Coordinates of C-alpha atoms in Angstrom, one line a residue:
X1 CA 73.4 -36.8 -42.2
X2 CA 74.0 -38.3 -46.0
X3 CA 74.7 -41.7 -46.0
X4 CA 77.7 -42.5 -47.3
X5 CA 77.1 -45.8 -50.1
X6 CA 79.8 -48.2 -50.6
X7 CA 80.7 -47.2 -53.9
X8 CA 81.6 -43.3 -52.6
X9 CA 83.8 -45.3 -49.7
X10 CA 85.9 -47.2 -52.8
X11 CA 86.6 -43.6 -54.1
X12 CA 87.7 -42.5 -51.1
X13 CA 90.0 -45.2 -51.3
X14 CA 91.0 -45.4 -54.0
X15 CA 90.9 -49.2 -54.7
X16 CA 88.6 -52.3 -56.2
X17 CA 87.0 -54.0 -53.8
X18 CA 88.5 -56.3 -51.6
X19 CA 85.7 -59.7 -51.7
X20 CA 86.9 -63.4 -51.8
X21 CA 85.0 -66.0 -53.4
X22 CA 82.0 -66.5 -50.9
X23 CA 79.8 -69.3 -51.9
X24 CA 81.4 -72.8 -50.7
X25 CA 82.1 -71.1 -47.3
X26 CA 78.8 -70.0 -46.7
X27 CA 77.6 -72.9 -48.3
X28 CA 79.5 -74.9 -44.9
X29 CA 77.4 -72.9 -42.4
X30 CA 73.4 -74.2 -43.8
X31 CA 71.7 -75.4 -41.1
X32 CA 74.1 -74.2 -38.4
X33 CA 73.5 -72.4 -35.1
X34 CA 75.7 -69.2 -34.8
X35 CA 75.6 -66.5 -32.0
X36 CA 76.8 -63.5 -32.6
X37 CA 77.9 -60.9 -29.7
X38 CA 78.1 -57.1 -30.7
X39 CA 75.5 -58.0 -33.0
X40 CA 74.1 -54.0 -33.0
X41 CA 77.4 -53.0 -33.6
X42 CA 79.1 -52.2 -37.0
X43 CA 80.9 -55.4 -37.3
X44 CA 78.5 -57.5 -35.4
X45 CA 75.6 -56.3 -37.2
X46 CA 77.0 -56.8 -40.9
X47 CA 78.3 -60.2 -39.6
X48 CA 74.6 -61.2 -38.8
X49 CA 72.7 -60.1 -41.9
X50 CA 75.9 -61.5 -44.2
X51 CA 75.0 -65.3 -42.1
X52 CA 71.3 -64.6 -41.8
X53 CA 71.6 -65.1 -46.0
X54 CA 72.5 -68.6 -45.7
X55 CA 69.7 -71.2 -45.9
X56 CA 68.2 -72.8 -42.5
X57 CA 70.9 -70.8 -40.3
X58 CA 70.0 -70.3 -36.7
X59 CA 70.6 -67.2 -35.4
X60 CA 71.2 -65.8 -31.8
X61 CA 72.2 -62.2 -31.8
X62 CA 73.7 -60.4 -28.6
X63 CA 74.1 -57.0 -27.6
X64 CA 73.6 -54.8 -24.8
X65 CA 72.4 -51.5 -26.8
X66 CA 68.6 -51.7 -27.1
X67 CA 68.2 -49.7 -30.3
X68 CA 70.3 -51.1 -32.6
X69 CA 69.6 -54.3 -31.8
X70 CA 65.7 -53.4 -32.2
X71 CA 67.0 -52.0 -35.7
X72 CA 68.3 -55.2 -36.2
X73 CA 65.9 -57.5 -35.2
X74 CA 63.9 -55.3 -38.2
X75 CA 66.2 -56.9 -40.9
X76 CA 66.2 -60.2 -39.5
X77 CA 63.1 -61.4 -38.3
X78 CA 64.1 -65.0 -38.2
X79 CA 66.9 -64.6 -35.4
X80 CA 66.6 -64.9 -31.5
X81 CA 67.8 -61.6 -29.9
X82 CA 69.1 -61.2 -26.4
X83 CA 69.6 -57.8 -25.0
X84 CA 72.6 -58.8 -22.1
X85 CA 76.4 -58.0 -21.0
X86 CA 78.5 -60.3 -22.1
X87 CA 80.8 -59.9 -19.0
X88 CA 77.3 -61.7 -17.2
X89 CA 78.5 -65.2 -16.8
X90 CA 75.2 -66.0 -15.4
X91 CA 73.3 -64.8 -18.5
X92 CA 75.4 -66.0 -21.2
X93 CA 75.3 -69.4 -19.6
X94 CA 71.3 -69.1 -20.1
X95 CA 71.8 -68.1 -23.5
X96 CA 74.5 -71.4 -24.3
X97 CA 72.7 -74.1 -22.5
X98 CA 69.2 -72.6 -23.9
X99 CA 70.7 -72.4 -27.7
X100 CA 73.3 -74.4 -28.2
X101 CA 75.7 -72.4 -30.4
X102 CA 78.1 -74.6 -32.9
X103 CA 80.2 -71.8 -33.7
X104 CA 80.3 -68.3 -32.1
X105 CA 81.4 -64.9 -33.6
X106 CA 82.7 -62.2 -30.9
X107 CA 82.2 -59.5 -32.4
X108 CA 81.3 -57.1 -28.9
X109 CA 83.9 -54.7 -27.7
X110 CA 84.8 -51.2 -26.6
X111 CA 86.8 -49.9 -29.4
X112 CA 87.5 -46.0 -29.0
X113 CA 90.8 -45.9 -28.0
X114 CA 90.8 -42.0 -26.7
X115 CA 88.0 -43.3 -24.0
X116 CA 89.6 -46.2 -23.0
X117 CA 92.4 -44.5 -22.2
X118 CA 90.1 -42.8 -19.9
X119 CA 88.1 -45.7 -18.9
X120 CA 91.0 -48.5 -18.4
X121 CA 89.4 -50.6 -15.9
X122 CA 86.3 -50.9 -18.3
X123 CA 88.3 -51.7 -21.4
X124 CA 89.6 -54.9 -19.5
X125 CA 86.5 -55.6 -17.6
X126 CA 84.9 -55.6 -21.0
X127 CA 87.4 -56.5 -23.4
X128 CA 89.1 -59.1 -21.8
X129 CA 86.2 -60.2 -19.3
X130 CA 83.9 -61.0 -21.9
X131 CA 86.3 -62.7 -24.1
X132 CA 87.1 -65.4 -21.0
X133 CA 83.4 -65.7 -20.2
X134 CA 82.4 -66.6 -23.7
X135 CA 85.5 -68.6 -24.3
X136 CA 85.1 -70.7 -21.4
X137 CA 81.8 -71.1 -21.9
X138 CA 82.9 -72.4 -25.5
X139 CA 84.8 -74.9 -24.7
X140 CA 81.8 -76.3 -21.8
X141 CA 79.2 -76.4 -23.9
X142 CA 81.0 -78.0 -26.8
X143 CA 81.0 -75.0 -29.4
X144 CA 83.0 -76.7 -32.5
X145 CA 84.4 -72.8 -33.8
X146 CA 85.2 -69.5 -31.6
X147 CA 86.2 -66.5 -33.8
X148 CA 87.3 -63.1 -31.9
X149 CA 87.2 -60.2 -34.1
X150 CA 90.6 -58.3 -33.0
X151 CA 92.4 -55.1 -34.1
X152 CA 95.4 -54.3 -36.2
X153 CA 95.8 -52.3 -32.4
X154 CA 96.7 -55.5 -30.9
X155 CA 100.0 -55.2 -32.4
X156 CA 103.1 -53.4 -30.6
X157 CA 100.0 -51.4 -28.6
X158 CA 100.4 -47.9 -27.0
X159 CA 97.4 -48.2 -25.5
X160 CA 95.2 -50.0 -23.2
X161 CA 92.6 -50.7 -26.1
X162 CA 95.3 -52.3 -28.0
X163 CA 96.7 -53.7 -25.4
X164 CA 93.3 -55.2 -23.8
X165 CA 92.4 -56.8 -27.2
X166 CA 96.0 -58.5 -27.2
X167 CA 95.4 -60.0 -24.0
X168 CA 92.3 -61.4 -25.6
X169 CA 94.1 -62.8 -28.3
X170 CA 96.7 -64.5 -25.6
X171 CA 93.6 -66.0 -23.7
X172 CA 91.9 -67.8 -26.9
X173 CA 94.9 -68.6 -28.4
X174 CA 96.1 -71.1 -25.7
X175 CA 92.7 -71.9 -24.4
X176 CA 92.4 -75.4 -23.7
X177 CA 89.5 -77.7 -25.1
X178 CA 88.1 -79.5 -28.3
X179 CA 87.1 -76.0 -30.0
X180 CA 89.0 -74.4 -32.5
X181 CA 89.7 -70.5 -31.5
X182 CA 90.5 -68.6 -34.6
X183 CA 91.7 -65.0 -34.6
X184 CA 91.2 -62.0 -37.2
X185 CA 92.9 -58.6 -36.7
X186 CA 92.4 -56.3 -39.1
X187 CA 92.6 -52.2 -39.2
X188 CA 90.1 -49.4 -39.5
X189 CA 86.6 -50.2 -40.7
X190 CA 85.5 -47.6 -42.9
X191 CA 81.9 -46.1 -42.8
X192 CA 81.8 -47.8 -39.2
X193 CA 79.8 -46.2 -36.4
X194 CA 82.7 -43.2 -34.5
X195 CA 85.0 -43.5 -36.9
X196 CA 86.7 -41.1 -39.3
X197 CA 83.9 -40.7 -42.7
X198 CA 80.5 -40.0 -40.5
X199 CA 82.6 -37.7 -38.2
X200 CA 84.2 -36.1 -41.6
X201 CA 80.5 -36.1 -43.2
X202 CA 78.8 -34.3 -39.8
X203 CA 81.7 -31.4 -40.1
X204 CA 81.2 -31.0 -43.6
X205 CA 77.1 -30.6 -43.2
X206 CA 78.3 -27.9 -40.5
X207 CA 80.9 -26.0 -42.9
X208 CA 83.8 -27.7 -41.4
X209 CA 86.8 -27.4 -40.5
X210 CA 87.4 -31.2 -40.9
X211 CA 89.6 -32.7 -38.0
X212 CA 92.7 -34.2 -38.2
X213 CA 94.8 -35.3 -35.4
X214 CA 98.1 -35.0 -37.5
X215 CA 99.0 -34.2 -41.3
X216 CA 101.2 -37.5 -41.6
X217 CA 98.7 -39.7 -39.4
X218 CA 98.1 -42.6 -41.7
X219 CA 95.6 -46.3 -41.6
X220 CA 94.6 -49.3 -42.9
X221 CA 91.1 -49.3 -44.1
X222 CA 88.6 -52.0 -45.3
X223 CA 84.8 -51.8 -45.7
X224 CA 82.5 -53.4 -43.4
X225 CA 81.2 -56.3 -46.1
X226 CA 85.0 -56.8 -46.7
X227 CA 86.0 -57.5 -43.5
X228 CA 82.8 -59.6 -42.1
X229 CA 83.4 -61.7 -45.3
X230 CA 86.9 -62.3 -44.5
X231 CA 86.1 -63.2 -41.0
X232 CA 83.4 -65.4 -42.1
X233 CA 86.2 -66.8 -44.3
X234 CA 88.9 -67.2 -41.6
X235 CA 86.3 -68.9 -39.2
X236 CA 85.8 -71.8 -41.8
X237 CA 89.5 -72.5 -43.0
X238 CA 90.9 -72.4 -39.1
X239 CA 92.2 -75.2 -37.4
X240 CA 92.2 -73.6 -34.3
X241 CA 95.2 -71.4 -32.8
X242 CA 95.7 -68.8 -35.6
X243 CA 95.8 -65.5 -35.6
X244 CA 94.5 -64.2 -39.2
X245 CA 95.8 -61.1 -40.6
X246 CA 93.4 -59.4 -43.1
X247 CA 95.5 -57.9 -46.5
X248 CA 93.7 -54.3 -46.4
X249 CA 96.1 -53.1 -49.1
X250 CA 97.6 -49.7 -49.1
X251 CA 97.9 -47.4 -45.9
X252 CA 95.5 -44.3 -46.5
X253 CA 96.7 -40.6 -45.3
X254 CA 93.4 -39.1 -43.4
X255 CA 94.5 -36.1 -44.7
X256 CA 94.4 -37.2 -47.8
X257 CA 90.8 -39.0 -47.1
X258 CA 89.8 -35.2 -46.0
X259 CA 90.3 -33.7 -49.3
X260 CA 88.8 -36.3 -51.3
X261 CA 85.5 -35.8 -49.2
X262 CA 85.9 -32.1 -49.3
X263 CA 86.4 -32.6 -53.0
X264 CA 82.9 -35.2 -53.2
X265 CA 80.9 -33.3 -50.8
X266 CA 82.4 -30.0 -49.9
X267 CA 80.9 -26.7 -50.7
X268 CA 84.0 -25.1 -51.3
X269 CA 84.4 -23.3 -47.8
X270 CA 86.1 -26.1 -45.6
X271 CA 88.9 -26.8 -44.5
X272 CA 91.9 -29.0 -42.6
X273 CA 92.4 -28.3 -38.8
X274 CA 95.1 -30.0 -37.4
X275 CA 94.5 -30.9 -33.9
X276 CA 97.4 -33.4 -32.7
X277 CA 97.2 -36.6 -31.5
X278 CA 95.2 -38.0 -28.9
X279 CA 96.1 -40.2 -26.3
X280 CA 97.3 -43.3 -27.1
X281 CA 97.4 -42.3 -30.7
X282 CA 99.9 -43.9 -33.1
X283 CA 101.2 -42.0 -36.2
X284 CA 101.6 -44.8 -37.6
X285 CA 100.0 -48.1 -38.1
X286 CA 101.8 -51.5 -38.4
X287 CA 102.2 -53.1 -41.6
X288 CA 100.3 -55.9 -40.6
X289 CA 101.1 -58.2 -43.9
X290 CA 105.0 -57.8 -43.8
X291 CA 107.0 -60.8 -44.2
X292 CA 108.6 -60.0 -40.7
X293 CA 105.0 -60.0 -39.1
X294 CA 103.0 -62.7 -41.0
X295 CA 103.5 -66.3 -42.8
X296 CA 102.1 -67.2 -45.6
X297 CA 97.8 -67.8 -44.8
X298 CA 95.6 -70.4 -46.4
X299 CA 94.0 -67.7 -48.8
X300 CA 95.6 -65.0 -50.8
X301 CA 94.0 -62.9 -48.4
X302 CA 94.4 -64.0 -45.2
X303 CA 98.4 -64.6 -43.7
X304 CA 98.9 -66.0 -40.0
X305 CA 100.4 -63.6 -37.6
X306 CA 104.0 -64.2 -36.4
X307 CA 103.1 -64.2 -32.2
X308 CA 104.8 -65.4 -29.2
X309 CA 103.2 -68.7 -28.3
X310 CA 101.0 -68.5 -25.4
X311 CA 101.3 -71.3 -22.8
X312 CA 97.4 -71.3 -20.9
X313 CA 99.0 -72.2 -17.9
X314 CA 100.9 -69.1 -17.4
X315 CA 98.2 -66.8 -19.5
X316 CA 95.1 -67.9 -17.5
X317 CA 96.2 -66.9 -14.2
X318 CA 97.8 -63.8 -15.7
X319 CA 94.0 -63.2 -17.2
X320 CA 92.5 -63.7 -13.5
X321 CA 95.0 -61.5 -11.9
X322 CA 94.0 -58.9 -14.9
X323 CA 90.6 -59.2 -14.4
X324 CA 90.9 -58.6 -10.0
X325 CA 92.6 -55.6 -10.9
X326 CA 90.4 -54.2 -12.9
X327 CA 88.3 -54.0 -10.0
X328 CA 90.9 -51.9 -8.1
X329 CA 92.5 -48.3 -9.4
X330 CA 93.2 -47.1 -13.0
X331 CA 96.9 -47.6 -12.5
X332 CA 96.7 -51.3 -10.9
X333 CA 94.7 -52.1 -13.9
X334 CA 97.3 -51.0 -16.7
X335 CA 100.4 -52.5 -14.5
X336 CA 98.4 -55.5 -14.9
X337 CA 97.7 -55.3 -18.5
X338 CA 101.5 -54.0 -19.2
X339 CA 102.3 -57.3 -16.8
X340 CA 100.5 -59.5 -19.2
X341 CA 101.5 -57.8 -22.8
X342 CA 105.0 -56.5 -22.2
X343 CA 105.0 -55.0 -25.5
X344 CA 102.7 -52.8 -24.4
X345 CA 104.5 -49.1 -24.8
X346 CA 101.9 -46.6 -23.7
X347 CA 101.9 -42.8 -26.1
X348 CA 100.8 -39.6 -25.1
X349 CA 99.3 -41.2 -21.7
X350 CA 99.6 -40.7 -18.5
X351 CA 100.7 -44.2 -18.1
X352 CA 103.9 -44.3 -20.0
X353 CA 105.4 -43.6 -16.2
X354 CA 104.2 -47.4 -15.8
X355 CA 106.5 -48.6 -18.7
X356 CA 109.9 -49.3 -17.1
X357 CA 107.9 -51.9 -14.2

């Protein structure tokens, strides 16, 4: 399949680049020791070779995918990687006590909301289990800086992806301890392994149609190096507590996104196939930067999320009671969630039954 560059992802934008100034913040992290979970991933694994630039940084990189960590571990020869679930408490414990982390970016997550609408009781047992191992963990070993990488999903979800990743952001925000927890949520990740471009670019090589779910269905989109710089850049200016909100500029019509690549890379013969939207699906996205949902950040590019304040002492048994249902049915496992995050309004699911409880 062609490899979409950067530069073709701009055009398909429309847009300049989105980049803050990078040097005095990476400049902070020589000579630190940064893990990195999800590091095979999309985010995870531009995350790692964005830190593995710096001068005398030590790296541990985490994921449970063999092969792209492998591919990884090609780039970066310098870092330690572990191949390990980061739901194992027992493991990650081996990895903390044996390297120490000073700051750790959480970068691991099932993300594909039409399968974790499926697969509830893995998006929590993943989602949120991992979050509280590594949190806790955190704050035990003395980790100075905890970043979770979030989702623009996260807010007002209508589905359990969303919805999981919000209860994550509950859980870190009100975690108790001497490390700072900083948030970022940000939208779509173009280029990103599953999402919209490589599926678009394997229908095109096939002669179409391309797929879209619905002709008004809009998103925020950022490139990978945007956003990993901009988390990089929220983990260095938290003081702990925040949720970060990345400005992604304009929302993007994937139908318009279709015809630009069937104008770049078409060969004349494709076309649009409208195929509704799947479960769990929003039409629209939320304007994360409005006034109404954000105040003013410590960077033209970052704001700070306007959230209920979460109290640990009701959120962490809430998170335990989460976590034993996930061990039980589908449907104990989304009362839970919808338990936890009552803003939580599920769409084009099966469990919008479970709204009114």
């Amino acid at each position: 399949m062609k490899k979409v560059e950067e530069k073709d992802l701009l055009r398909l934008l429309g847009r300049e680049p989105i980049m803050p100034e990078m040097s005095a913040a990476l400049g902070a992290l020589r000579g630190r020791r940064i893990l990195v979970t999800g590091a095979g991933g999309s985010i995870g694994s531009e995350l790692s070779r964005q830190l593995a630039a710096v001068e005398g940084i030590e790296l541990c990189l985490v994921d449970q995918a063999e092969t792209p960590l492998h591919e990884l571990s090609l780039q970066i020869p310098q870092g330690r990687f572990v191949i390990a679930n980061c739901c194992d408490g027992a493991e990650m414990e081996r990895v903390f006590s044996g390297f120490g982390p000073e700051i750790v970016f959480h970068a691991a997550a099932y993300k594909h909301v039409p399968m974790m609408e499926l697969c509830p009781r893995a998006a929590i047992m993943n989602n949120v289990g991992s979050t509280k191992v590594l949190a806790d963990l955190s704050v035990r070993y003395g980790v100075e800086r905890f970043v979770m990488v979030s989702t623009d999903k996260a807010v007002n979800p209508t589905n359990v992806m969303g919805a999981s990743k919000r209860a994550c952001e509950l859980y870190v925000q009100c975690h108790p301890g001497p490390t700072r927890f900083v948030t970022t949520r940000f939208g779509n990740v173009l280029g990103s392994n599953g999402s919209v471009v490589p599926l678009f670019m394997e229908q095109l090589e096939s002669g179409g149609p391309l797929t879209v779910t619905h002709r008004d269905v809009v998103r925020y989109f950022m490139l990978i190096s945007e956003a990993c710089a901009l988390v990089i850049l929220a983990a260095l200016i938290g003081s702990g507590g925040e949720i970060f909100v990345f400005d992604m500029g304009q929302p993007v019509r994937i139908a318009d996104l279709a015809r630009r690549m069937i104008a770049l890379w078409g060969r004349g013969h494709e076309r649009i196939s409208y195929i509704g939207l799947r479960p769990g699906e929003k039409l629209y996205e939320e304007v994360l930067t409005s006034d109404e949902l954000t105040l003013p950040g410590p960077h033209p590019l970052l704001k700070i999320a306007r959230v209920r304040q979460a109290v640990y002492s009701e959120v962490g048994p809430a998170i335990e009671e989460l976590l034993r249902a996930s061990r039980g049915t589908d449907s104990e496992a989304v009362k839970a969630l919808k338990r936890l995050v009552p803003e939580f309004k599920s769409k084009n699911s099966p469990f919008e039954k479970y709204d009114a409880d």
